[in-house]
PDB file of C-alpha atoms in Angstrom:
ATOM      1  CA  UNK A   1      23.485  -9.925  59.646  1.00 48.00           C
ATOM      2  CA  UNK A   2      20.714  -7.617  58.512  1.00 47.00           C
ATOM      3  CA  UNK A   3      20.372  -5.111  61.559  1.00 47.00           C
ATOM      4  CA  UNK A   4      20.012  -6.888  64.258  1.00 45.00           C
ATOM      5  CA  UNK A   5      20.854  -4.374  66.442  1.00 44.00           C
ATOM      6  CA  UNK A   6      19.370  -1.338  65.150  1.00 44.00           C
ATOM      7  CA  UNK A   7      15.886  -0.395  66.419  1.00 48.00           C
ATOM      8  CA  UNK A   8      14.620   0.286  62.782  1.00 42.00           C
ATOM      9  CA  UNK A   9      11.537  -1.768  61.010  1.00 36.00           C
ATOM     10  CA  UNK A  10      10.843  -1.599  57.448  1.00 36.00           C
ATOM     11  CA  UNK A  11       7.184  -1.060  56.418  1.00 35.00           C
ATOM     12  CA  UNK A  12       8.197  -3.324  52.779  1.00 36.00           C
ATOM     13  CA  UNK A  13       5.561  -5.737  52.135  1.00 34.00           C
ATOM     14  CA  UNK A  14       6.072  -9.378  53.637  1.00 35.00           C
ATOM     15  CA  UNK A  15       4.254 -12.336  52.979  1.00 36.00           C
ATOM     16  CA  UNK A  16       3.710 -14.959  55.358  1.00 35.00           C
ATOM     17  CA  UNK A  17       2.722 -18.676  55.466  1.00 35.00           C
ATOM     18  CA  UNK A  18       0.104 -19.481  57.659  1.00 37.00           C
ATOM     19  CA  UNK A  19       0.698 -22.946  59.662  1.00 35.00           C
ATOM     20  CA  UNK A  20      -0.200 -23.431  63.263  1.00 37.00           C
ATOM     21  CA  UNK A  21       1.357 -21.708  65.429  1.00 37.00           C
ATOM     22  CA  UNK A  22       1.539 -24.092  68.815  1.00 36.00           C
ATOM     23  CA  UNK A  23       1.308 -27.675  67.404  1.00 35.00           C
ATOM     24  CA  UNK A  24       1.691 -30.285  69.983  1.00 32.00           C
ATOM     25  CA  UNK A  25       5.053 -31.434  71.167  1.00 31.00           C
ATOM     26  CA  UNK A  26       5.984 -32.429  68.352  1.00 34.00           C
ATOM     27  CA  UNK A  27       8.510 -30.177  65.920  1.00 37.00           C
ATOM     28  CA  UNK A  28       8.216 -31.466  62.741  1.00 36.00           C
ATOM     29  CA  UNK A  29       3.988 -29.838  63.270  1.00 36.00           C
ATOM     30  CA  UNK A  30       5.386 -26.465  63.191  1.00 38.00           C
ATOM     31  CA  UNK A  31       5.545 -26.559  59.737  1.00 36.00           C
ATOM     32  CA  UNK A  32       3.034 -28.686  58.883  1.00 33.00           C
ATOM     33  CA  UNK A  33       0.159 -28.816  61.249  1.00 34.00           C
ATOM     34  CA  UNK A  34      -2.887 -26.669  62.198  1.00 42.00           C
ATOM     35  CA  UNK A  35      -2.203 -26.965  65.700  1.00 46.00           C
ATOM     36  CA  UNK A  36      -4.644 -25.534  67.887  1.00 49.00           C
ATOM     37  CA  UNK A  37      -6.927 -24.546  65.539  1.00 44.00           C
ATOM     38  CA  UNK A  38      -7.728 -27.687  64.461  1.00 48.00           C
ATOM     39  CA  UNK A  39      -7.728 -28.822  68.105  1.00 50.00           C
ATOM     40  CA  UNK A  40     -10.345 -26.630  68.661  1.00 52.00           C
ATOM     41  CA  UNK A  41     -12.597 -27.824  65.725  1.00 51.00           C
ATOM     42  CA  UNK A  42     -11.867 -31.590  67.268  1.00 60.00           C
ATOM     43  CA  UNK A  43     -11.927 -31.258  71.103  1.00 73.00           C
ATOM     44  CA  UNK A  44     -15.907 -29.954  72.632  1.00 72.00           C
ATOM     45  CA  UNK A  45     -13.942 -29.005  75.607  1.00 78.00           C
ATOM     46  CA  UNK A  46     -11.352 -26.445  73.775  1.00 81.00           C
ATOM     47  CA  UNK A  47     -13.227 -23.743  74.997  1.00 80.00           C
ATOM     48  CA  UNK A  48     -13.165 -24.866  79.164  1.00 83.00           C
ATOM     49  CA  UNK A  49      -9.435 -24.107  78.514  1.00 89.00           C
ATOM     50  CA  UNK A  50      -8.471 -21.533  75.691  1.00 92.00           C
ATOM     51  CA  UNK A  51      -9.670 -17.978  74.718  1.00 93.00           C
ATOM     52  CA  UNK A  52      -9.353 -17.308  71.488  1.00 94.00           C
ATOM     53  CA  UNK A  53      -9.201 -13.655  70.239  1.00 95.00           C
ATOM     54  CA  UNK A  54      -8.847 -12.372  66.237  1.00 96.00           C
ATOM     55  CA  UNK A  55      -7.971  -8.607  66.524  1.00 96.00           C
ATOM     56  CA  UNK A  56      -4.832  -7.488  68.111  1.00 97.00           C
ATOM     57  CA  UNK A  57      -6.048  -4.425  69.345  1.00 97.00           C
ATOM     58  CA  UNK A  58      -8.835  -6.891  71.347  1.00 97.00           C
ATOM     59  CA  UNK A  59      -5.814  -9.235  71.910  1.00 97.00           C
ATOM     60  CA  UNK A  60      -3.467  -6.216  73.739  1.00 97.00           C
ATOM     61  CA  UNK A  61      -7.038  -5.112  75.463  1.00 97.00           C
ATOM     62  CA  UNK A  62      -7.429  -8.295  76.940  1.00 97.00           C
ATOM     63  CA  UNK A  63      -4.445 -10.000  77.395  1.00 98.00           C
ATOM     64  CA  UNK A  64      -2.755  -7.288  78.199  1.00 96.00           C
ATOM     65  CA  UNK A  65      -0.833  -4.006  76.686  1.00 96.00           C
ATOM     66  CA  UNK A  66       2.586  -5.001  78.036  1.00 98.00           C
ATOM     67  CA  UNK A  67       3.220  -7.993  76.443  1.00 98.00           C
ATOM     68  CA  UNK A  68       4.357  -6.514  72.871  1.00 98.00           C
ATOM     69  CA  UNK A  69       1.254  -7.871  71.074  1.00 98.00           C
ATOM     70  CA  UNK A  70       0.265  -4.797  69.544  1.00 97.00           C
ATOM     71  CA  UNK A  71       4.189  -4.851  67.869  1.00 97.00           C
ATOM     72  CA  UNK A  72       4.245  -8.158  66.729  1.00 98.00           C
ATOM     73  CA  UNK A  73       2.368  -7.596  63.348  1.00 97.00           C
ATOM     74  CA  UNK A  74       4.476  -4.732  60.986  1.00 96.00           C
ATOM     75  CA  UNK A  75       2.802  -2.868  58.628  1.00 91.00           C
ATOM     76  CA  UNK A  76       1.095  -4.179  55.452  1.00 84.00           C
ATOM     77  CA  UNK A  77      -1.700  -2.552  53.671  1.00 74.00           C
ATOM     78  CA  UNK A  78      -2.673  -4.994  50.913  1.00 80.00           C
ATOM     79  CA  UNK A  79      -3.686  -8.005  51.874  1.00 91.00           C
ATOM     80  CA  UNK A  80      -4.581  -7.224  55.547  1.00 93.00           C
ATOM     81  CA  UNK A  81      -2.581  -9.002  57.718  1.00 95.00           C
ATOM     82  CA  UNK A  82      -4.693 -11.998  59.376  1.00 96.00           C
ATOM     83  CA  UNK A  83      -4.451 -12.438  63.115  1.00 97.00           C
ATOM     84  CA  UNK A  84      -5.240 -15.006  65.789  1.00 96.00           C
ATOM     85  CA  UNK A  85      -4.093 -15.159  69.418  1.00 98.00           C
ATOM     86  CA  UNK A  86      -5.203 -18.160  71.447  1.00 97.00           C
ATOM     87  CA  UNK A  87      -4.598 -18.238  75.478  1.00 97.00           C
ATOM     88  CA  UNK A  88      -4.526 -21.830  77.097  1.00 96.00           C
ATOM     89  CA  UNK A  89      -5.043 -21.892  80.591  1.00 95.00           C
ATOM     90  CA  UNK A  90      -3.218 -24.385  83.077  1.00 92.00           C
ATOM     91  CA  UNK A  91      -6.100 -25.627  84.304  1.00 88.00           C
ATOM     92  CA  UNK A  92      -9.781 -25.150  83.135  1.00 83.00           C
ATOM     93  CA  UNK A  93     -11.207 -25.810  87.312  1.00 87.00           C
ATOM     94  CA  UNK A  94      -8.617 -22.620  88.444  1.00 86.00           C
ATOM     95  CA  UNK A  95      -8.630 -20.209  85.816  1.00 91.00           C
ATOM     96  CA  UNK A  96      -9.129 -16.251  85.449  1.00 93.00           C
ATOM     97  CA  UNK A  97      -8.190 -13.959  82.056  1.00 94.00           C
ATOM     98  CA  UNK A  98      -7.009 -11.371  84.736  1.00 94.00           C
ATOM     99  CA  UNK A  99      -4.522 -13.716  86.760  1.00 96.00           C
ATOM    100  CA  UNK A 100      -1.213 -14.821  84.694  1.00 97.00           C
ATOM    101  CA  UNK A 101      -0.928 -17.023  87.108  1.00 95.00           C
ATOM    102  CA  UNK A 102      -3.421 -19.624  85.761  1.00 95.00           C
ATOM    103  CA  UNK A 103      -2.241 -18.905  82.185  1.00 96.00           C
ATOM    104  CA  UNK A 104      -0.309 -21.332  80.566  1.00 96.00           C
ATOM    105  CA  UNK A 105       0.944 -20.422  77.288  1.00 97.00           C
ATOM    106  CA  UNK A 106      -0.083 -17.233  74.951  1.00 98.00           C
ATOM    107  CA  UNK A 107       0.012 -18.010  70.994  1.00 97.00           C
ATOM    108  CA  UNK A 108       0.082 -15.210  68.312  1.00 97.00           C
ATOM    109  CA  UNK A 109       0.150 -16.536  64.911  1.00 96.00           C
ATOM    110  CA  UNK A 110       0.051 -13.583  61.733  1.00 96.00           C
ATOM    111  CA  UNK A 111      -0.700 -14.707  58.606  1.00 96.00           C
ATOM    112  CA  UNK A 112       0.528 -12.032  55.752  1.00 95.00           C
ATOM    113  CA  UNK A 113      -0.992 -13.487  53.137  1.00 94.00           C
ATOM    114  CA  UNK A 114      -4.381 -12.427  54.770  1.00 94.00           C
ATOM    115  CA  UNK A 115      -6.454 -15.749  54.700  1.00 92.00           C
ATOM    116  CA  UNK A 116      -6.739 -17.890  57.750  1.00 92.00           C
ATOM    117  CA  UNK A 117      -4.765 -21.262  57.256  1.00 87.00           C
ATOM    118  CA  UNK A 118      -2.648 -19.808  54.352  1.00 86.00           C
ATOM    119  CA  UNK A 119       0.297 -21.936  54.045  1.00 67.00           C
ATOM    120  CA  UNK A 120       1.579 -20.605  50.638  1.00 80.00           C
ATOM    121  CA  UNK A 121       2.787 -17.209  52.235  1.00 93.00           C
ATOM    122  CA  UNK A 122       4.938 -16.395  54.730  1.00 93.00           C
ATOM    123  CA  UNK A 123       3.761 -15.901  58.503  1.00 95.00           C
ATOM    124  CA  UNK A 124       5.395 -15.427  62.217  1.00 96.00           C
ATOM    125  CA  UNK A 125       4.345 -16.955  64.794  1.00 96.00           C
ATOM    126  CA  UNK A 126       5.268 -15.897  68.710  1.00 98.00           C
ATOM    127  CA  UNK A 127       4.549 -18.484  71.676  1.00 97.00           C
ATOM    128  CA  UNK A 128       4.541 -16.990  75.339  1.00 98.00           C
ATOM    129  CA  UNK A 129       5.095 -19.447  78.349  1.00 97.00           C
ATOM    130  CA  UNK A 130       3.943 -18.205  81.619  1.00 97.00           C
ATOM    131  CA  UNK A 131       5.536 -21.021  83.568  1.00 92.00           C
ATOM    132  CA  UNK A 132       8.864 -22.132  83.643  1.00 89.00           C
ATOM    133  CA  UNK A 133       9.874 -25.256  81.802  1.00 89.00           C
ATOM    134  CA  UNK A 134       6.832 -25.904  80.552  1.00 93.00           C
ATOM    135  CA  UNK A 135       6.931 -29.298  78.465  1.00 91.00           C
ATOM    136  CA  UNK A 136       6.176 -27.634  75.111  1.00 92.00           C
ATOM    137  CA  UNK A 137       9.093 -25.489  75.487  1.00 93.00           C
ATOM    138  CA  UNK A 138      11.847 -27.837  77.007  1.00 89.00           C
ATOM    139  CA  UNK A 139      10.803 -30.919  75.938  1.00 90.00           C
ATOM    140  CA  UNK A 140       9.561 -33.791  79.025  1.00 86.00           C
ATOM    141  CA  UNK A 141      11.900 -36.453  80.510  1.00 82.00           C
ATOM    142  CA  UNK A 142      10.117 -39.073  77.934  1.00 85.00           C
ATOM    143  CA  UNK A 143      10.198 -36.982  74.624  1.00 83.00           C
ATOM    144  CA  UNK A 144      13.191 -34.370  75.681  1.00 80.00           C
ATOM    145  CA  UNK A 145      13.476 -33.204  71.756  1.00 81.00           C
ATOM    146  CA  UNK A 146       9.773 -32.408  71.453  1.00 85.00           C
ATOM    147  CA  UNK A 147      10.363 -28.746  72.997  1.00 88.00           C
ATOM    148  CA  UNK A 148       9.756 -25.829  71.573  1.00 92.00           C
ATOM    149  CA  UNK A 149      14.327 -25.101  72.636  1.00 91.00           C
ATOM    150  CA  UNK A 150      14.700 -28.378  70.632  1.00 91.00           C
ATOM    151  CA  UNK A 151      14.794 -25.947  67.570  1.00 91.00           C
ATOM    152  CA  UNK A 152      17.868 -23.915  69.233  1.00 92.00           C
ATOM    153  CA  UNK A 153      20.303 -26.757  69.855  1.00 89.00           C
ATOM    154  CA  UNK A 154      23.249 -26.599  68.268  1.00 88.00           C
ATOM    155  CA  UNK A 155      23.322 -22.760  67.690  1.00 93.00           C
ATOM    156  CA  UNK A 156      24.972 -20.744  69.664  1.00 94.00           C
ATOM    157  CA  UNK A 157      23.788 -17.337  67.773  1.00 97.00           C
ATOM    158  CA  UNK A 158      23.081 -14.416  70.375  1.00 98.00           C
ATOM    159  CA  UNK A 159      22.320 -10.604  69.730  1.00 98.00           C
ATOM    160  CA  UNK A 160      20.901  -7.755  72.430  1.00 98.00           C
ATOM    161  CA  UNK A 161      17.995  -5.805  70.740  1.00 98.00           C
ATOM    162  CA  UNK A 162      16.713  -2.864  73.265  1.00 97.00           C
ATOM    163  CA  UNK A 163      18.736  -4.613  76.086  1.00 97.00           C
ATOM    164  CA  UNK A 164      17.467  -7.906  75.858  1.00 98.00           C
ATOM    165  CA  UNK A 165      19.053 -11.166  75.138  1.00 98.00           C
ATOM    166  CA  UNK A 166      18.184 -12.942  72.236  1.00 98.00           C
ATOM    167  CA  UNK A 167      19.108 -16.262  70.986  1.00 98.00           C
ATOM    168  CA  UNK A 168      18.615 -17.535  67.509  1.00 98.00           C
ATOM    169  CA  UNK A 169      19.193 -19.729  64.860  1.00 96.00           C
ATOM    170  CA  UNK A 170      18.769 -19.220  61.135  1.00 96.00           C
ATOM    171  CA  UNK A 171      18.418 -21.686  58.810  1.00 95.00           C
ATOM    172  CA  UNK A 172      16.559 -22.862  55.108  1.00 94.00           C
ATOM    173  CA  UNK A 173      13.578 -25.343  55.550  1.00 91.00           C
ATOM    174  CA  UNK A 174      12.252 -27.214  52.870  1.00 90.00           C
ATOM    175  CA  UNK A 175       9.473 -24.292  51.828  1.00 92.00           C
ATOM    176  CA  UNK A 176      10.993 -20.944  53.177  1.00 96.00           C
ATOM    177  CA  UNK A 177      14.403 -20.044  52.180  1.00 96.00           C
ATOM    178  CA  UNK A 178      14.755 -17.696  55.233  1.00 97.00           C
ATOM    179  CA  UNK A 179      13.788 -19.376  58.143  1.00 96.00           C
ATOM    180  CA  UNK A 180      14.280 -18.129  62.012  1.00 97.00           C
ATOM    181  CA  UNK A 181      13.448 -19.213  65.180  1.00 97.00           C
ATOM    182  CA  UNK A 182      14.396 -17.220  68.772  1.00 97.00           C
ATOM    183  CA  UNK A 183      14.271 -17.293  72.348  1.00 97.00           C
ATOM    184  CA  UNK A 184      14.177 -14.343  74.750  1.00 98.00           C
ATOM    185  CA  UNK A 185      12.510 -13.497  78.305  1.00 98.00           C
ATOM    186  CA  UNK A 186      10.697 -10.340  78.958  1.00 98.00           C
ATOM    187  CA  UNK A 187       8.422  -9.517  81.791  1.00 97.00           C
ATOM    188  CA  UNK A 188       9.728 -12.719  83.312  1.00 97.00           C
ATOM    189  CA  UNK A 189       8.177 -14.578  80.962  1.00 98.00           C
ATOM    190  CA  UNK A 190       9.867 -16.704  77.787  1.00 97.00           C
ATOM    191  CA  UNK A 191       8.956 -15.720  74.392  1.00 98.00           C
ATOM    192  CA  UNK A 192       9.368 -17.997  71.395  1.00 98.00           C
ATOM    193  CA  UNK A 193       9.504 -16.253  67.933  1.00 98.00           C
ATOM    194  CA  UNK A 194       9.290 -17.867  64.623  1.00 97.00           C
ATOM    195  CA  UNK A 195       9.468 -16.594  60.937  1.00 96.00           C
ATOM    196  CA  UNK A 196       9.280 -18.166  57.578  1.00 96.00           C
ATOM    197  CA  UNK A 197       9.521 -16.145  54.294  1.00 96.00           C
ATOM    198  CA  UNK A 198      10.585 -17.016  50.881  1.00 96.00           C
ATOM    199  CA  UNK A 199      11.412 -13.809  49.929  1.00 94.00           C
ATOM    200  CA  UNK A 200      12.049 -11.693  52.884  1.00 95.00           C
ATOM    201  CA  UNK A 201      15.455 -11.890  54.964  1.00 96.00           C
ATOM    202  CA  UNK A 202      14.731  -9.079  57.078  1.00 96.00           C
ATOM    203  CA  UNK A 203      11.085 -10.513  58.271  1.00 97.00           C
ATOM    204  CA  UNK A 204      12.640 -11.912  61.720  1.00 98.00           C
ATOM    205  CA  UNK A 205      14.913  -8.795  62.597  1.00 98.00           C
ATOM    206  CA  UNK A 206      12.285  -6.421  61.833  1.00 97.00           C
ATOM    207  CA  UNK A 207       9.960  -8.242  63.612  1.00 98.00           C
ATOM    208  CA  UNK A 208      12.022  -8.426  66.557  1.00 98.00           C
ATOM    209  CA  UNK A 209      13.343  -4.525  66.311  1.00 98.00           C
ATOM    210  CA  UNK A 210       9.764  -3.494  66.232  1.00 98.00           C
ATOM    211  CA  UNK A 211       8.733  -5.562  69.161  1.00 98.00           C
ATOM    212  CA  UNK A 212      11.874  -4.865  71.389  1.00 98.00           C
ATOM    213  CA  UNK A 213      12.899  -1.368  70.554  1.00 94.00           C
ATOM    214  CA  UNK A 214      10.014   0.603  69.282  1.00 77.00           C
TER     215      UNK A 214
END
């Protein structure tokens, strides 16, 4: 593999396509879709239910400093990596920024080809769920392939990076020769990583050795 296990990063310039980051249910979106953003342009009530923060230094402030935010991104100088992180609450009636409890899920999309919406470079993407089998992670009695796991079945890949658990799958898609997704819990919580990059096989390990070990 290409280091899984070694708590090293690279600081080599990656390039990353720009999708939506949380798009529906539905799988085939995360590759095609502009998920919540475009949500947000549609719906007048996106903002009764979802913060939506740009800088990831605002996004660790806010959100929080322990939930690896501030590692997700790896170092790029030219173009400037874009950011977005978007919080959706369980309910807009019973909802506070400083209780997790009321959070629902935590999307972190970065964009290294440093324009919002680029979907010619390659980008990661990182999903938190706050509550257990949520729908848009497991999939719903109805639509039981629609989860966010749906993307896992059939692999049985599994490294430990900094003591935690990670399962995987690689795989080509039809634009990125190296794609990834994983699955891990920290803080309690379940954490969804995904990486596309033509060009890049190390994007998803050094993501994930940055985030877990550094």
């Amino acid at each position: 593999m290409h280091g899984q296990n070694a708590c090293r990063y690279t600081t080599k310039r990656t390039k990353i396509r720009g999708i939506a980051f949380l798009a529906a249910l539905v799988i085939p979106f995360f590759v095609s879709s502009c998920g919540p953003f475009q949500s947000r342009a549609e719906d007048p009530n996106w903002y009764k239910t979802h913060t939506t923060i740009t800088s990831v230094d605002e996004a660790a402030k806010l959100f929080g400093g322990d939930l690896l935010l501030d590692k997700l991104v790896l170092k790029q100088e030219n173009p400037k990596p874009y950011t977005e992180f978007i919080l959706e609450y369980a309910d807009e009636n019973s909802k506070s920024i400083n209780d997790r409890k009321t959070w629902r899920i935590l999307s972190a999309q970065v964009l290294y080809g440093g324009e919002r919406f680029d979907v010619e470079d390659d980008y990661i993407n990182l999903t938190i769920f706050f509550q257990e089998n949520d729908p848009s992670l497991v999939g719903s009695a109805r639509y039981p392939d629609d989860g966010f796991e749906a993307q896992l079945r059939g692999s049985k890949a599994a490294k430990t990076i900094g003591g935690i658990a990670v399962k995987y799958r690689e795989y080509k898609s039809r634009d990125f020769k190296y794609s990834f997704c994983s699955e891990f819990k920290y803080l309690g919580y379940t954490y969804f990583l995904e990486s596309y990059s033509k060009q890049n096989p190390n994007l998803s390990w050094d993501t994930l050795n940055q985030m877990l070990c550094s």
